[in-house]
Coordinates of C-alpha atoms in Angstrom, one line a residue:
Chain C
X1 CA 0.0 0.0 0.0
X2 CA 1.4 3.4 -1.0
X3 CA 0.7 6.5 1.0
X4 CA -0.6 9.6 -0.8
X5 CA 2.7 11.3 0.2
X6 CA 5.6 9.4 1.9
X7 CA 9.0 10.3 3.3
X8 CA 10.4 13.7 2.3
X9 CA 7.9 16.3 3.4
X10 CA 7.0 17.7 6.8
X11 CA 4.6 14.8 7.3
X12 CA 3.2 11.9 5.4
X13 CA -0.3 11.9 3.9
X14 CA -2.5 8.8 4.1
X15 CA -6.0 8.1 2.7
X16 CA -8.2 6.0 4.9
X17 CA -10.9 4.2 2.9
X18 CA -14.5 4.9 3.6
X19 CA -16.0 2.5 6.2
X20 CA -12.6 1.9 7.9
X21 CA -11.2 3.1 11.2
X22 CA -7.6 3.9 11.9
X23 CA -5.7 1.7 14.4
X24 CA -2.6 3.2 16.1
X25 CA 0.0 1.5 18.2
X26 CA 3.5 2.5 19.3
X27 CA 6.2 0.5 21.1
X28 CA 9.8 1.1 22.0
X29 CA 12.8 -1.2 22.2
X30 CA 15.9 0.0 24.2
X31 CA 19.3 -1.7 24.0
X32 CA 20.3 -3.4 27.2
X33 CA 16.7 -3.3 28.4
X34 CA 14.7 -5.2 25.8
X35 CA 17.5 -6.8 23.9
X36 CA 21.2 -7.4 24.6
X37 CA 23.9 -5.0 23.6
X38 CA 25.6 -5.7 20.3
X39 CA 22.6 -7.7 19.0
X40 CA 22.3 -8.3 15.2
X41 CA 20.7 -5.2 13.7
X42 CA 18.6 -7.4 11.4
X43 CA 17.1 -9.1 14.4
X44 CA 16.5 -5.9 16.3
X45 CA 14.6 -4.5 13.2
X46 CA 12.6 -7.7 12.9
X47 CA 11.5 -7.7 16.5
X48 CA 10.8 -3.9 16.5
X49 CA 8.4 -4.1 13.6
X50 CA 6.8 -7.5 14.6
X51 CA 5.9 -6.5 18.2
X52 CA 4.0 -3.6 16.7
X53 CA 2.4 -5.7 14.0
X54 CA 1.3 -8.0 16.8
X55 CA -0.7 -5.1 18.2
X56 CA -2.4 -4.8 14.8
X57 CA -3.3 -8.5 15.0
X58 CA -4.6 -8.1 18.6
X59 CA -7.0 -5.5 17.2
X60 CA -8.0 -7.5 14.2
X61 CA -6.5 -4.8 12.0
X62 CA -4.7 -4.8 8.7
X63 CA -1.3 -3.0 8.9
X64 CA -0.9 0.0 6.6
X65 CA 2.1 2.2 7.4
X66 CA 4.6 2.9 10.1
X67 CA 6.9 5.7 11.3
X68 CA 10.3 4.9 12.8
X69 CA 12.1 7.0 15.4
X70 CA 15.6 5.6 15.5
X71 CA 18.2 6.8 18.0
X72 CA 21.6 5.3 17.6
X73 CA 25.1 6.0 18.9
X74 CA 26.8 6.6 15.6
X75 CA 26.1 6.6 11.9
X76 CA 27.4 3.1 11.1
X77 CA 26.6 2.3 7.5
X78 CA 26.8 -1.5 7.8
X79 CA 24.6 -1.5 10.8
X80 CA 22.0 0.8 9.2
X81 CA 22.0 -1.2 5.9
X82 CA 21.4 -4.5 7.8
X83 CA 18.7 -2.9 9.9
X84 CA 17.0 -1.3 6.9
X85 CA 17.1 -4.5 4.8
X86 CA 15.4 -6.6 7.6
X87 CA 12.8 -3.9 8.1
X88 CA 12.1 -3.8 4.3
X89 CA 11.8 -7.6 4.2
X90 CA 9.3 -7.7 7.0
X91 CA 7.4 -4.6 5.5
X92 CA 6.9 -6.6 2.3
X93 CA 6.0 -9.8 4.1
X94 CA 3.3 -8.0 6.2
X95 CA 2.3 -5.5 3.5
X96 CA 3.1 -2.2 5.2
X97 CA 5.4 0.6 4.4
X98 CA 7.6 3.2 6.2
X99 CA 6.2 6.7 5.7
X100 CA 8.3 8.8 8.1
X101 CA 10.1 9.3 11.3
X102 CA 13.4 10.6 12.7
X103 CA 17.0 9.5 13.1
X104 CA 18.9 11.0 16.0
X105 CA 22.1 10.3 17.9
X106 CA 22.0 8.7 21.3
X107 CA 21.7 5.4 23.1
X108 CA 20.3 2.8 20.8
X109 CA 16.5 3.0 21.0
X110 CA 13.9 2.1 18.4
X111 CA 10.4 3.6 18.7
X112 CA 8.0 2.3 16.0
X113 CA 4.5 3.6 15.5
X114 CA 2.2 1.3 13.4
X115 CA -0.9 2.5 11.6
X116 CA -3.5 0.0 10.5
X117 CA -7.2 -0.1 9.5
X118 CA -10.1 -2.1 10.5
X119 CA -13.7 -2.2 9.3
X120 CA -15.7 0.4 11.3
X121 CA -16.9 -1.3 14.5
X122 CA -15.0 -4.6 13.9
X123 CA -11.9 -3.9 16.1
X124 CA -11.1 -6.6 18.7
X125 CA -11.1 -5.1 22.2
X126 CA -9.9 -6.3 25.5
X127 CA -13.2 -5.4 27.0
X128 CA -15.4 -7.8 25.0
X129 CA -15.1 -11.0 26.9
X130 CA -18.4 -12.7 28.0
X131 CA -19.1 -15.2 30.8
X132 CA -19.2 -18.7 29.4
X133 CA -16.7 -18.1 26.6
X134 CA -13.6 -20.3 26.2
X135 CA -10.1 -18.9 26.4
X136 CA -7.8 -19.7 23.5
X137 CA -4.2 -19.1 22.5
X138 CA -2.4 -19.3 19.2
X139 CA 1.0 -21.0 18.9
X140 CA 3.2 -22.1 21.8
X141 CA 4.0 -20.1 25.0
X142 CA 7.2 -19.7 27.0
X143 CA 9.8 -20.0 24.2
X144 CA 10.8 -16.3 24.1
X145 CA 10.9 -16.1 27.9
X146 CA 13.2 -19.2 28.1
X147 CA 15.5 -17.4 25.7
X148 CA 15.5 -14.3 27.8
X149 CA 16.0 -16.4 31.0
X150 CA 19.0 -18.0 29.4
X151 CA 20.5 -14.5 29.0
X152 CA 20.0 -14.7 25.2
X153 CA 22.2 -17.8 24.9
X154 CA 19.5 -20.4 24.3
X155 CA 19.3 -22.5 21.2
X156 CA 18.5 -21.1 17.7
X157 CA 14.8 -22.1 17.8
X158 CA 14.2 -20.3 21.0
X159 CA 16.2 -17.3 19.8
X160 CA 14.1 -17.2 16.6
X161 CA 10.9 -17.1 18.7
X162 CA 12.3 -14.1 20.6
X163 CA 13.7 -12.2 17.6
X164 CA 11.0 -13.0 15.0
X165 CA 7.6 -13.3 16.7
X166 CA 4.8 -14.2 14.3
X167 CA 2.1 -11.5 14.3
X168 CA -1.1 -13.4 13.9
X169 CA -2.6 -10.9 11.5
X170 CA -4.1 -13.3 9.0
X171 CA -5.7 -15.4 11.7
X172 CA -7.2 -12.4 13.5
X173 CA -8.6 -11.0 10.2
X174 CA -10.2 -14.4 9.3
X175 CA -11.5 -15.2 12.8
X176 CA -12.5 -11.7 14.0
X177 CA -16.3 -12.3 13.9
X178 CA -15.8 -15.4 16.1
X179 CA -13.7 -13.6 18.7
X180 CA -14.9 -11.9 21.9
X181 CA -12.0 -10.2 23.6
X182 CA -8.4 -10.3 22.2
X183 CA -4.9 -9.4 23.4
X184 CA -1.4 -10.2 22.3
X185 CA 0.8 -11.8 24.9
X186 CA 3.7 -9.5 25.6
X187 CA 3.7 -9.2 29.4
X188 CA 2.8 -12.8 30.1
X189 CA -0.3 -15.0 29.7
X190 CA -1.6 -14.4 33.3
X191 CA -0.9 -10.7 33.2
X192 CA -2.4 -10.2 29.7
X193 CA -5.4 -12.4 30.3
X194 CA -5.8 -10.4 33.5
X195 CA -6.0 -7.3 31.3
X196 CA -8.9 -8.9 29.4
X197 CA -10.6 -9.8 32.7
X198 CA -10.3 -6.3 34.3
X199 CA -11.4 -4.6 31.0
X200 CA -14.3 -6.9 30.6
X201 CA -15.3 -7.2 34.3
X202 CA -15.0 -11.0 34.3
X203 CA -12.8 -13.7 35.7
X204 CA -10.8 -16.4 33.9
X205 CA -9.8 -19.9 34.8
X206 CA -6.8 -21.5 33.2
X207 CA -6.2 -25.2 33.0
X208 CA -2.4 -25.0 33.1
X209 CA -2.0 -28.7 32.0
X210 CA -3.4 -27.6 28.7
X211 CA -0.8 -24.9 28.0
X212 CA 0.8 -25.3 24.6
X213 CA 4.5 -26.0 25.3
X214 CA 7.0 -26.6 22.5
X215 CA 9.2 -29.7 22.5
X216 CA 12.2 -27.3 22.5
X217 CA 11.0 -25.5 25.6
X218 CA 10.4 -28.8 27.5
X219 CA 13.9 -29.9 26.7
X220 CA 15.5 -26.6 27.4
X221 CA 13.7 -25.8 30.6
X222 CA 12.1 -28.9 31.9
X223 CA 11.5 -27.6 35.4
X224 CA 10.2 -24.1 34.5
X225 CA 8.4 -24.6 31.2
X226 CA 4.9 -24.2 32.6
X227 CA 5.9 -21.2 34.7
X228 CA 7.5 -19.5 31.7
X229 CA 4.4 -20.2 29.6
X230 CA 2.2 -18.6 32.3
X231 CA 4.2 -15.6 33.2
X232 CA 7.0 -15.2 30.7
X233 CA 5.6 -13.0 28.0
X234 CA 7.3 -11.9 24.8
X235 CA 5.8 -14.7 22.6
X236 CA 3.4 -12.3 20.9
X237 CA 0.8 -15.0 20.5
X238 CA -2.9 -14.1 20.6
X239 CA -5.0 -14.8 23.7
X240 CA -8.7 -14.5 23.0
X241 CA -12.2 -15.5 24.1
X242 CA -14.8 -17.2 21.9
X243 CA -18.1 -18.9 22.4
X244 CA -18.4 -22.7 22.5
X245 CA -20.4 -22.7 19.2
X246 CA -17.5 -21.1 17.4
X247 CA -15.0 -23.9 18.1
X248 CA -15.4 -25.8 14.9
X249 CA -15.0 -22.7 12.7
X250 CA -12.0 -21.5 14.7
X251 CA -10.3 -24.8 14.3
X252 CA -11.0 -24.8 10.6
X253 CA -9.4 -21.4 10.1
X254 CA -6.4 -22.5 12.2
X255 CA -6.0 -25.7 10.2
X256 CA -6.3 -23.8 6.9
X257 CA -3.6 -21.3 8.0
X258 CA -1.4 -24.0 9.6
X259 CA -1.6 -22.3 13.0
X260 CA -1.7 -24.2 16.3
X261 CA -4.7 -23.2 18.4
X262 CA -5.3 -24.4 22.0
X263 CA -8.3 -24.0 24.3
X264 CA -6.8 -23.3 27.7
X265 CA -9.6 -22.1 29.9
X266 CA -12.9 -20.3 30.3
X267 CA -14.5 -17.0 31.4
X268 CA -16.7 -16.8 34.4
X269 CA -18.2 -14.1 36.6
X270 CA -15.8 -12.5 39.1
X271 CA -12.4 -11.0 38.7
X272 CA -8.8 -12.1 38.2
X273 CA -7.1 -15.1 36.6
X274 CA -7.2 -18.5 38.4
X275 CA -4.6 -21.1 37.4
X276 CA -5.5 -24.7 38.1
X277 CA -3.1 -27.6 37.9
X278 CA -4.0 -31.1 36.5
X279 CA -5.7 -32.0 39.8
X280 CA -7.8 -28.8 39.8
X281 CA -5.8 -27.2 42.6
X282 CA -4.9 -23.5 42.5
X283 CA -1.4 -22.6 41.5
X284 CA 0.3 -19.6 42.9
X285 CA 3.1 -17.4 41.4
X286 CA 5.7 -15.1 42.7
X287 CA 5.4 -12.8 39.7
X288 CA 2.6 -12.6 37.3
X289 CA 4.3 -10.9 34.4
X290 CA 6.6 -8.3 33.0
X291 CA 7.0 -5.1 34.9
X292 CA 7.8 -2.1 32.8
X293 CA 9.8 -0.5 35.6
Chain Z
X1 CA -11.4 15.4 20.0
X2 CA -11.9 12.0 21.5
X3 CA -10.7 8.8 19.8
X4 CA -13.1 5.9 19.4
X5 CA -10.8 4.0 21.7
X6 CA -7.9 5.6 23.6
X7 CA -5.2 4.4 26.0
X8 CA -5.7 0.9 27.5
X9 CA -6.0 -1.5 24.7
X10 CA -3.4 -3.0 22.3
X11 CA -3.9 0.0 20.1
X12 CA -6.0 3.1 19.8
X13 CA -8.9 3.4 17.3
X14 CA -9.6 6.7 15.4
X15 CA -12.3 7.7 13.1
X16 CA -11.2 9.8 10.1
X17 CA -14.0 11.9 8.8
X18 CA -15.1 11.5 5.1
X19 CA -13.3 13.9 2.8
X20 CA -10.3 14.1 5.1
X21 CA -6.8 12.7 4.7
X22 CA -4.6 11.6 7.6
X23 CA -1.3 13.5 8.2
X24 CA 1.4 11.7 10.1
X25 CA 4.6 13.1 11.6
X26 CA 7.1 11.8 14.1
X27 CA 10.1 13.5 15.9
X28 CA 12.5 12.5 18.6
X29 CA 14.2 14.6 21.2
X30 CA 17.3 13.2 23.0
X31 CA 18.7 14.6 26.2
X32 CA 22.2 16.0 25.7
X33 CA 21.6 16.2 22.0
X34 CA 18.5 18.3 21.4
X35 CA 18.3 19.8 24.9
X36 CA 20.6 20.1 27.9
X37 CA 20.7 17.5 30.6
X38 CA 18.6 18.3 33.7
X39 CA 16.3 20.5 31.7
X40 CA 12.8 21.3 33.2
X41 CA 10.5 18.4 32.3
X42 CA 7.7 20.8 31.6
X43 CA 9.9 22.6 29.0
X44 CA 10.9 19.3 27.5
X45 CA 7.3 18.2 27.1
X46 CA 6.3 21.5 25.6
X47 CA 9.0 21.4 23.0
X48 CA 8.4 17.8 22.2
X49 CA 4.7 18.3 21.4
X50 CA 5.2 21.7 19.7
X51 CA 7.8 20.6 17.2
X52 CA 5.4 17.9 16.1
X53 CA 2.5 20.3 16.0
X54 CA 4.6 22.5 13.8
X55 CA 4.8 19.7 11.2
X56 CA 1.0 19.7 11.2
X57 CA 1.1 23.5 10.6
X58 CA 3.6 23.0 7.8
X59 CA 1.1 20.6 6.1
X60 CA -1.9 22.9 6.7
X61 CA -3.3 20.2 8.9
X62 CA -5.4 20.2 12.0
X63 CA -3.9 18.1 14.9
X64 CA -6.0 15.3 16.2
X65 CA -4.1 12.8 18.4
X66 CA -0.6 11.7 19.3
X67 CA 1.3 8.8 20.7
X68 CA 4.3 9.2 23.0
X69 CA 7.2 6.8 23.4
X70 CA 9.0 8.0 26.5
X71 CA 12.3 6.5 27.6
X72 CA 13.6 7.8 30.9
X73 CA 16.3 6.8 33.4
X74 CA 14.1 6.2 36.4
X75 CA 10.5 6.3 37.4
X76 CA 10.7 9.8 39.1
X77 CA 7.1 10.7 40.0
X78 CA 7.8 14.5 40.3
X79 CA 9.5 14.5 36.9
X80 CA 6.7 12.6 35.3
X81 CA 3.9 14.7 36.8
X82 CA 5.5 17.9 35.7
X83 CA 6.1 16.4 32.2
X84 CA 2.5 15.1 32.0
X85 CA 1.0 18.4 33.2
X86 CA 2.8 20.4 30.5
X87 CA 1.8 17.9 27.9
X88 CA -1.8 18.1 29.0
X89 CA -1.8 21.9 28.9
X90 CA -0.5 22.0 25.3
X91 CA -2.8 19.2 24.3
X92 CA -5.7 21.4 25.4
X93 CA -4.3 24.5 23.8
X94 CA -3.8 22.8 20.5
X95 CA -6.9 20.6 20.7
X96 CA -5.2 17.2 20.4
X97 CA -5.1 14.2 22.7
X98 CA -2.7 11.4 23.8
X99 CA -4.0 8.0 22.6
X100 CA -1.1 5.6 23.3
X101 CA 2.5 4.9 23.3
X102 CA 5.1 3.3 25.6
X103 CA 7.2 4.0 28.6
X104 CA 10.6 2.4 29.0
X105 CA 13.7 2.7 31.0
X106 CA 16.9 4.1 29.4
X107 CA 18.6 7.4 28.4
X108 CA 16.0 10.2 28.4
X109 CA 14.5 10.2 24.9
X110 CA 11.1 11.4 23.7
X111 CA 9.6 10.2 20.4
X112 CA 6.2 11.7 19.7
X113 CA 4.1 10.8 16.7
X114 CA 1.4 13.3 15.7
X115 CA -1.7 12.5 13.7
X116 CA -3.7 15.2 12.0
X117 CA -6.2 15.6 9.3
X118 CA -6.5 17.8 6.2
X119 CA -9.2 18.2 3.6
X120 CA -8.5 15.7 0.8
X121 CA -6.1 17.4 -1.7
X122 CA -5.5 20.5 0.5
X123 CA -2.2 19.5 2.2
X124 CA 0.6 22.0 1.8
X125 CA 3.6 20.4 0.2
X126 CA 7.3 21.3 -0.2
X127 CA 7.0 20.6 -3.9
X128 CA 4.4 23.2 -4.8
X129 CA 6.5 26.4 -5.2
X130 CA 6.1 28.2 -8.6
X131 CA 8.4 30.6 -10.4
X132 CA 7.4 34.2 -9.6
X133 CA 6.0 33.6 -6.2
X134 CA 7.2 35.5 -3.2
X135 CA 8.8 33.8 -0.2
X136 CA 7.3 34.6 3.2
X137 CA 8.1 33.7 6.9
X138 CA 6.0 34.0 10.0
X139 CA 7.4 35.4 13.2
X140 CA 11.1 36.2 13.9
X141 CA 14.0 34.1 13.0
X142 CA 17.3 33.3 14.9
X143 CA 16.0 33.5 18.5
X144 CA 16.1 29.8 19.3
X145 CA 19.5 29.4 17.6
X146 CA 20.9 32.3 19.7
X147 CA 19.7 30.4 22.8
X148 CA 21.4 27.2 21.7
X149 CA 24.6 29.1 20.8
X150 CA 24.6 30.6 24.3
X151 CA 24.7 27.0 25.6
X152 CA 21.2 27.4 26.9
X153 CA 22.1 30.3 29.1
X154 CA 20.5 33.1 27.1
X155 CA 17.8 35.4 28.5
X156 CA 14.3 34.2 29.3
X157 CA 12.7 35.5 26.1
X158 CA 15.2 33.6 23.9
X159 CA 14.8 30.5 26.1
X160 CA 11.0 30.7 25.7
X161 CA 11.4 30.8 21.9
X162 CA 13.5 27.6 22.1
X163 CA 11.3 25.7 24.6
X164 CA 7.9 26.9 23.5
X165 CA 7.9 27.4 19.7
X166 CA 4.5 28.6 18.3
X167 CA 3.1 26.1 15.9
X168 CA 1.4 28.3 13.2
X169 CA -1.6 25.9 12.9
X170 CA -4.3 28.5 12.8
X171 CA -2.5 30.6 10.3
X172 CA -1.8 27.7 8.0
X173 CA -5.5 26.6 8.2
X174 CA -6.7 30.1 7.4
X175 CA -4.2 30.8 4.6
X176 CA -3.8 27.4 3.0
X177 CA -5.6 28.3 -0.2
X178 CA -3.1 31.3 -0.7
X179 CA 0.0 29.2 -0.1
X180 CA 2.1 27.4 -2.7
X181 CA 4.8 25.4 -1.0
X182 CA 5.3 25.4 2.8
X183 CA 7.8 24.1 5.3
X184 CA 8.5 24.7 9.0
X185 CA 12.0 26.0 9.8
X186 CA 13.7 23.4 12.0
X187 CA 17.1 23.0 10.3
X188 CA 17.5 26.7 9.3
X189 CA 16.0 29.0 6.8
X190 CA 18.5 28.4 4.0
X191 CA 18.4 24.7 4.5
X192 CA 14.6 24.5 4.7
X193 CA 14.0 26.8 1.9
X194 CA 16.5 24.7 0.0
X195 CA 14.2 21.7 0.6
X196 CA 11.3 23.6 -1.0
X197 CA 13.6 24.5 -4.0
X198 CA 14.8 21.0 -4.6
X199 CA 11.3 19.5 -4.1
X200 CA 9.8 22.1 -6.5
X201 CA 12.6 22.3 -9.0
X202 CA 13.1 26.0 -8.5
X203 CA 15.6 28.5 -7.1
X204 CA 15.0 31.1 -4.4
X205 CA 16.6 34.5 -3.7
X206 CA 16.6 35.9 -0.2
X207 CA 16.9 39.6 0.6
X208 CA 18.7 39.1 3.9
X209 CA 18.2 42.7 4.9
X210 CA 14.5 41.9 5.2
X211 CA 14.9 39.0 7.6
X212 CA 12.7 39.5 10.6
X213 CA 15.0 39.8 13.7
X214 CA 13.7 40.3 17.2
X215 CA 15.0 43.2 19.3
X216 CA 16.1 40.7 21.8
X217 CA 18.2 38.9 19.2
X218 CA 19.8 42.0 18.0
X219 CA 20.8 43.0 21.5
X220 CA 21.9 39.5 22.5
X221 CA 23.9 38.7 19.4
X222 CA 24.5 41.9 17.5
X223 CA 27.3 40.4 15.3
X224 CA 25.7 37.1 14.4
X225 CA 21.9 37.9 14.3
X226 CA 21.5 37.7 10.6
X227 CA 23.7 34.6 10.3
X228 CA 21.6 32.9 13.1
X229 CA 18.4 33.9 11.3
X230 CA 19.6 32.4 8.1
X231 CA 21.2 29.1 9.3
X232 CA 20.2 28.6 12.9
X233 CA 17.0 26.7 12.7
X234 CA 14.8 25.6 15.7
X235 CA 12.4 28.6 15.5
X236 CA 9.6 26.4 13.9
X237 CA 8.2 29.4 12.0
X238 CA 6.7 28.7 8.6
X239 CA 8.4 29.5 5.4
X240 CA 6.1 29.5 2.4
X241 CA 5.6 30.7 -1.1
X242 CA 2.6 32.7 -2.4
X243 CA 1.7 34.6 -5.5
X244 CA 1.9 38.4 -5.6
X245 CA -1.9 38.7 -5.8
X246 CA -2.4 37.0 -2.5
X247 CA -0.3 39.5 -0.5
X248 CA -3.3 41.6 0.7
X249 CA -5.3 38.6 1.8
X250 CA -2.2 37.1 3.6
X251 CA -1.5 40.3 5.4
X252 CA -5.2 40.5 6.5
X253 CA -5.1 37.0 8.0
X254 CA -1.8 37.8 9.8
X255 CA -3.2 41.0 11.2
X256 CA -6.4 39.3 12.4
X257 CA -4.3 36.5 14.1
X258 CA -1.8 39.0 15.4
X259 CA 1.0 37.2 13.7
X260 CA 4.1 38.9 12.1
X261 CA 4.5 38.1 8.5
X262 CA 7.5 39.1 6.3
X263 CA 8.1 38.9 2.6
X264 CA 11.8 37.9 2.4
X265 CA 12.4 36.8 -1.2
X266 CA 11.2 35.3 -4.4
X267 CA 11.2 32.1 -6.4
X268 CA 12.8 31.9 -9.8
X269 CA 13.9 29.2 -12.3
X270 CA 17.1 27.3 -11.4
X271 CA 18.2 25.6 -8.2
X272 CA 19.4 26.5 -4.8
X273 CA 19.0 29.4 -2.4
X274 CA 20.8 32.7 -3.1
X275 CA 21.3 35.1 -0.3
X276 CA 21.7 38.8 -1.2
X277 CA 22.8 41.5 1.2
X278 CA 21.4 45.1 1.2
X279 CA 23.6 46.0 -1.8
X280 CA 22.5 43.0 -3.9
X281 CA 25.8 41.2 -3.4
X282 CA 25.8 37.4 -2.7
X283 CA 26.4 36.3 0.8
X284 CA 28.3 33.0 1.6
X285 CA 28.1 30.8 4.6
X286 CA 30.2 28.2 6.2
X287 CA 27.3 26.1 7.2
X288 CA 23.8 26.2 5.8
X289 CA 21.9 24.5 8.6
X290 CA 21.6 21.8 11.1
X291 CA 23.2 18.4 10.4
X292 CA 21.5 15.4 11.9
X293 CA 24.8 13.6 12.4

């Protein structure tokens, strides 16, 4: 999609089609805080754009354009070319384009603002969960957290899950009419499902023996896999609610798109997220998710 | 203006009225690079939002919403409250609202993305200058540059010009049908008018004895006032082109809005910006404007 006016003027100009609403998200990655120093610029670029694309997926939106505010210590041509090439590749893959921004000198810091569109009234919100709905997640949970816990030394598969999360845009677009509330898992499943619960005024119960864990996670972190899946965050999978009648259709979309989909719990009246083990006993955690400070 | 959905979900949701186009700008301020360390958080906030509002003015757009990506060293409540209060004040003054963003820990860095709207086809572009048009500027030039040159120790009036630039939104909205090309002066008059020239495929001649210089600038920097006005940048006044027939109407709008407006040159065929002194001789400069690296 091309903007009416792109990079090179005081601002970019974008046409929003009739019947569509604009969706706006912005996320920052800081070196040493969100990723290790001296990380590969291509990986940094990929993660920066994909975490923002994941917000589009969580809203059921189609990505359109983005601006990039890039602060970096020096004007290293190799670094910039590698960063830009990866950004371009993901832009093509997810059909969005860079329309503006700013480049400044300072500590390495990437702020990306993503613009997308959704049919008017069709946006997926955190506040739309209903009592009796099932709770679902896409993909596997805990992989990215295991990579972080290993101080970014874990194996290549886990690394890939951290650096190149898969924004579930096509799934959200195809399934949006079947979905109640939706969020992407950035802070951790318990924390993010908790956001759905508080926004919707409901409670959720998780059957933690159902959590989708990858083989690589179970091998890499056999003792903490479930804990990582519950509280680790950074997988950028979708967590959403849906009525029991929608299960067949949801599974059909997932099969068609070759996406793993797992029913992990249910919505009830009350507040907060209850985690049950295989015996139906309540699990307790020291931490429920990522703290921004 | 309220968004359909503001802060608190994965992204914000905005309705763009029929017949309007979206205008998108993003700018970053980094401590120690764009402003001194330990600066007043209220001043930082004011400058951060106003430089982005100025991009809206330069496009002839009406500001609507913005996202803020704030990176700061620690979670200092007093600092944050002062920053937020100033941001809120300017948001009200310029009728726009914060709809999302991110707060992270790191070196102090503020990336703000502004969204505005313009009637379809009415955006002011750098590429629309025509041969024979006059070149105009709003306000005075050089004040902010004098404050920077004084290492941020200049007097209060100059400080105010740096920290609280006046986005000329109302002027641009009222005068847009009289304006050819338009840009806001952030890098310096010669550099920014140069951007208009290269985008429009024209040349400009400046009569430097006509440059609007404030009394405070002449007193503070008697020897370099003109040079600062030509190459200093950071005033965020508008530089635009307009046909001779529009002069009366332009002046009427300026008078009504109590804005100073000065005709400083003209557009001709060719390329580049020629600066003439009071005798019609060509001036030369060592530097033509701000370099981002």
